[in-house]
Structures are given as structure tokens and as C-alpha cells.
Amino acid sequence: MSVIEHDFGLSNRLTERRFGKLLELDALHEANIRANPLPYLERASERIFRLQAAMFEAIQAAKPPTPGPAPDVENVLVDKAEYQRLKACVALLEKAYADYGAQDEGA
């Protein structure tokens, strides 16, 4: 005797629920996600684009300014641990942007 497994659509509902949570939607949208997912996919795409833009802007802000006359230069002292932490953050941003930004540009 064998058992035939059937989840009665549970895996699809869990996927829809997870997608809704990632988009920060309430439970009322679950049925709409199932019926017409295109607007929700567009919303997800827009959020991904904004995250990529924020990563790019953060990387650009971390780069030194272009050479030229600096009007008012201030020196700020930062301890070594804080400097290393900031360098690690910039390295993570650059790696993530290289990995995920390059995928979209190549597609």
C-alpha cells in the first residue's frame, strides 16, 4: 500500500504569503497576488531598482571627491576599529553591487 502525498495547494499559498511579506503587504493581498501577480511583480522590480540605486549612491558617496581645489578641508580623527568597520561596509557594498548590478546589466 502506498501513500499519495498531496499538499492541497499549501506550497503555492506559502509562496504567495512569503511574496506578500517581502513586499510588506497585508493578508488581504494574498488572493490578489494569486489572481493577478503582474502589479506585484512590478512593485517588487521597482523596489529592487531602488535598492540598487541606493547601493550605487552609497558607493559613490564613499569614494573620495574629484581632485580640485578643496574650499574648507577639515580633518576628523577616527579610531582604527571604526575606520576598518567603514572600509568593510564599503567593500560589502561594492561586492554586492558588482554581483547583483552586473547580473541586471548583462541580462
mmCIF file of C-alpha atoms in Angstrom:
data_model
loop_
_atom_site.group_PDB
_atom_site.id
_atom_site.type_symbol
_atom_site.label_atom_id
_atom_site.label_comp_id
_atom_site.label_asym_id
_atom_site.label_seq_id
_atom_site.Cartn_x
_atom_site.Cartn_y
_atom_site.Cartn_z
ATOM 1 C CA MET A 1 0.000 0.000 0.000
ATOM 2 C CA SER A 2 1.391 3.391 -0.918
ATOM 3 C CA VAL A 3 0.540 6.870 0.246
ATOM 4 C CA ILE A 4 -0.100 9.562 -2.310
ATOM 5 C CA GLU A 5 1.058 12.873 -0.956
ATOM 6 C CA HIS A 6 -0.887 15.986 -1.815
ATOM 7 C CA ASP A 7 -0.478 19.377 -0.207
ATOM 8 C CA PHE A 8 -3.805 20.848 -1.455
ATOM 9 C CA GLY A 9 -2.045 23.966 -2.725
ATOM 10 C CA LEU A 10 -0.192 24.646 0.527
ATOM 11 C CA SER A 11 3.150 25.254 -1.157
ATOM 12 C CA ASN A 12 1.567 27.811 -3.518
ATOM 13 C CA ARG A 13 -0.158 29.596 -0.631
ATOM 14 C CA LEU A 14 3.096 29.698 1.339
ATOM 15 C CA THR A 15 4.899 31.130 -1.671
ATOM 16 C CA GLU A 16 2.212 33.796 -2.111
ATOM 17 C CA ARG A 17 2.325 34.606 1.605
ATOM 18 C CA ARG A 18 6.128 34.908 1.559
ATOM 19 C CA PHE A 19 5.980 37.136 -1.524
ATOM 20 C CA GLY A 20 3.398 39.319 0.210
ATOM 21 C CA LYS A 21 5.580 39.604 3.310
ATOM 22 C CA LEU A 22 8.614 40.542 1.228
ATOM 23 C CA LEU A 23 6.577 43.313 -0.385
ATOM 24 C CA GLU A 24 5.199 44.280 3.043
ATOM 25 C CA LEU A 25 1.597 43.637 2.007
ATOM 26 C CA ASP A 26 -1.193 42.656 4.346
ATOM 27 C CA ALA A 27 -3.097 39.366 4.192
ATOM 28 C CA LEU A 28 -5.858 40.868 2.029
ATOM 29 C CA HIS A 29 -3.497 40.946 -0.936
ATOM 30 C CA GLU A 30 -2.836 37.183 -0.981
ATOM 31 C CA ALA A 31 -5.837 36.422 -3.179
ATOM 32 C CA ASN A 32 -4.928 39.305 -5.479
ATOM 33 C CA ILE A 33 -1.374 38.005 -5.806
ATOM 34 C CA ARG A 34 -2.777 34.686 -6.973
ATOM 35 C CA ALA A 35 -5.311 36.242 -9.358
ATOM 36 C CA ASN A 36 -3.103 38.930 -10.920
ATOM 37 C CA PRO A 37 0.571 38.788 -9.929
ATOM 38 C CA LEU A 38 1.828 41.290 -12.529
ATOM 39 C CA PRO A 39 1.330 44.505 -10.482
ATOM 40 C CA TYR A 40 3.025 42.861 -7.514
ATOM 41 C CA LEU A 41 5.943 41.731 -9.665
ATOM 42 C CA GLU A 42 6.258 45.277 -10.978
ATOM 43 C CA ARG A 43 6.256 46.564 -7.401
ATOM 44 C CA ALA A 44 8.985 44.076 -6.482
ATOM 45 C CA SER A 45 11.001 45.110 -9.533
ATOM 46 C CA GLU A 46 10.704 48.768 -8.548
ATOM 47 C CA ARG A 47 11.905 48.010 -5.010
ATOM 48 C CA ILE A 48 14.882 46.086 -6.385
ATOM 49 C CA PHE A 49 15.717 49.009 -8.669
ATOM 50 C CA ARG A 50 15.572 51.456 -5.741
ATOM 51 C CA LEU A 51 17.831 49.200 -3.656
ATOM 52 C CA GLN A 52 20.351 49.030 -6.498
ATOM 53 C CA ALA A 53 20.230 52.809 -6.840
ATOM 54 C CA ALA A 54 20.780 53.230 -3.098
ATOM 55 C CA MET A 55 23.747 50.847 -3.236
ATOM 56 C CA PHE A 56 25.224 52.782 -6.165
ATOM 57 C CA GLU A 57 24.767 56.118 -4.382
ATOM 58 C CA ALA A 58 26.356 54.743 -1.201
ATOM 59 C CA ILE A 59 29.361 53.510 -3.166
ATOM 60 C CA GLN A 60 29.688 56.881 -4.911
ATOM 61 C CA ALA A 61 29.437 58.720 -1.588
ATOM 62 C CA ALA A 62 32.232 56.561 -0.146
ATOM 63 C CA LYS A 63 34.637 57.436 -2.965
ATOM 64 C CA PRO A 64 36.973 60.397 -2.493
ATOM 65 C CA PRO A 65 35.897 63.631 -4.179
ATOM 66 C CA THR A 66 37.281 64.570 -7.565
ATOM 67 C CA PRO A 67 40.641 66.328 -7.488
ATOM 68 C CA GLY A 68 40.427 70.057 -7.429
ATOM 69 C CA PRO A 69 40.539 72.953 -5.058
ATOM 70 C CA ALA A 70 39.083 71.999 -1.699
ATOM 71 C CA PRO A 71 37.493 75.097 -0.163
ATOM 72 C CA ASP A 72 37.347 74.120 3.516
ATOM 73 C CA VAL A 73 39.200 70.981 4.500
ATOM 74 C CA GLU A 74 38.517 69.587 7.951
ATOM 75 C CA ASN A 75 40.367 66.719 9.490
ATOM 76 C CA VAL A 76 38.395 64.241 11.535
ATOM 77 C CA LEU A 77 40.023 61.669 13.769
ATOM 78 C CA VAL A 78 38.516 58.201 13.754
ATOM 79 C CA ASP A 79 39.884 55.269 15.683
ATOM 80 C CA LYS A 80 41.309 52.329 13.756
ATOM 81 C CA ALA A 81 38.440 49.938 14.569
ATOM 82 C CA GLU A 82 35.837 52.405 13.255
ATOM 83 C CA TYR A 83 37.866 53.019 10.092
ATOM 84 C CA GLN A 84 38.176 49.274 9.464
ATOM 85 C CA ARG A 85 34.434 48.854 10.006
ATOM 86 C CA LEU A 86 33.648 51.581 7.472
ATOM 87 C CA LYS A 87 36.077 50.071 4.953
ATOM 88 C CA ALA A 88 34.406 46.668 5.431
ATOM 89 C CA CYS A 89 30.985 48.246 4.822
ATOM 90 C CA VAL A 90 32.185 49.852 1.594
ATOM 91 C CA ALA A 91 33.752 46.558 0.475
ATOM 92 C CA LEU A 92 30.446 44.729 1.111
ATOM 93 C CA LEU A 93 28.530 47.351 -0.856
ATOM 94 C CA GLU A 94 30.952 47.194 -3.770
ATOM 95 C CA LYS A 95 30.849 43.382 -3.849
ATOM 96 C CA ALA A 96 27.042 43.279 -3.673
ATOM 97 C CA TYR A 97 26.702 45.899 -6.394
ATOM 98 C CA ALA A 98 29.208 44.080 -8.590
ATOM 99 C CA ASP A 99 27.378 40.768 -8.099
ATOM 100 C CA TYR A 100 23.781 41.935 -8.448
ATOM 101 C CA GLY A 101 24.215 45.046 -10.571
ATOM 102 C CA ALA A 102 26.252 43.156 -13.164
ATOM 103 C CA GLN A 103 23.552 40.478 -13.434
ATOM 104 C CA ASP A 104 20.893 43.012 -14.405
ATOM 105 C CA GLU A 105 23.120 44.896 -16.848
ATOM 106 C CA GLY A 106 24.109 41.660 -18.582
ATOM 107 C CA ALA A 107 20.513 40.449 -18.957
#
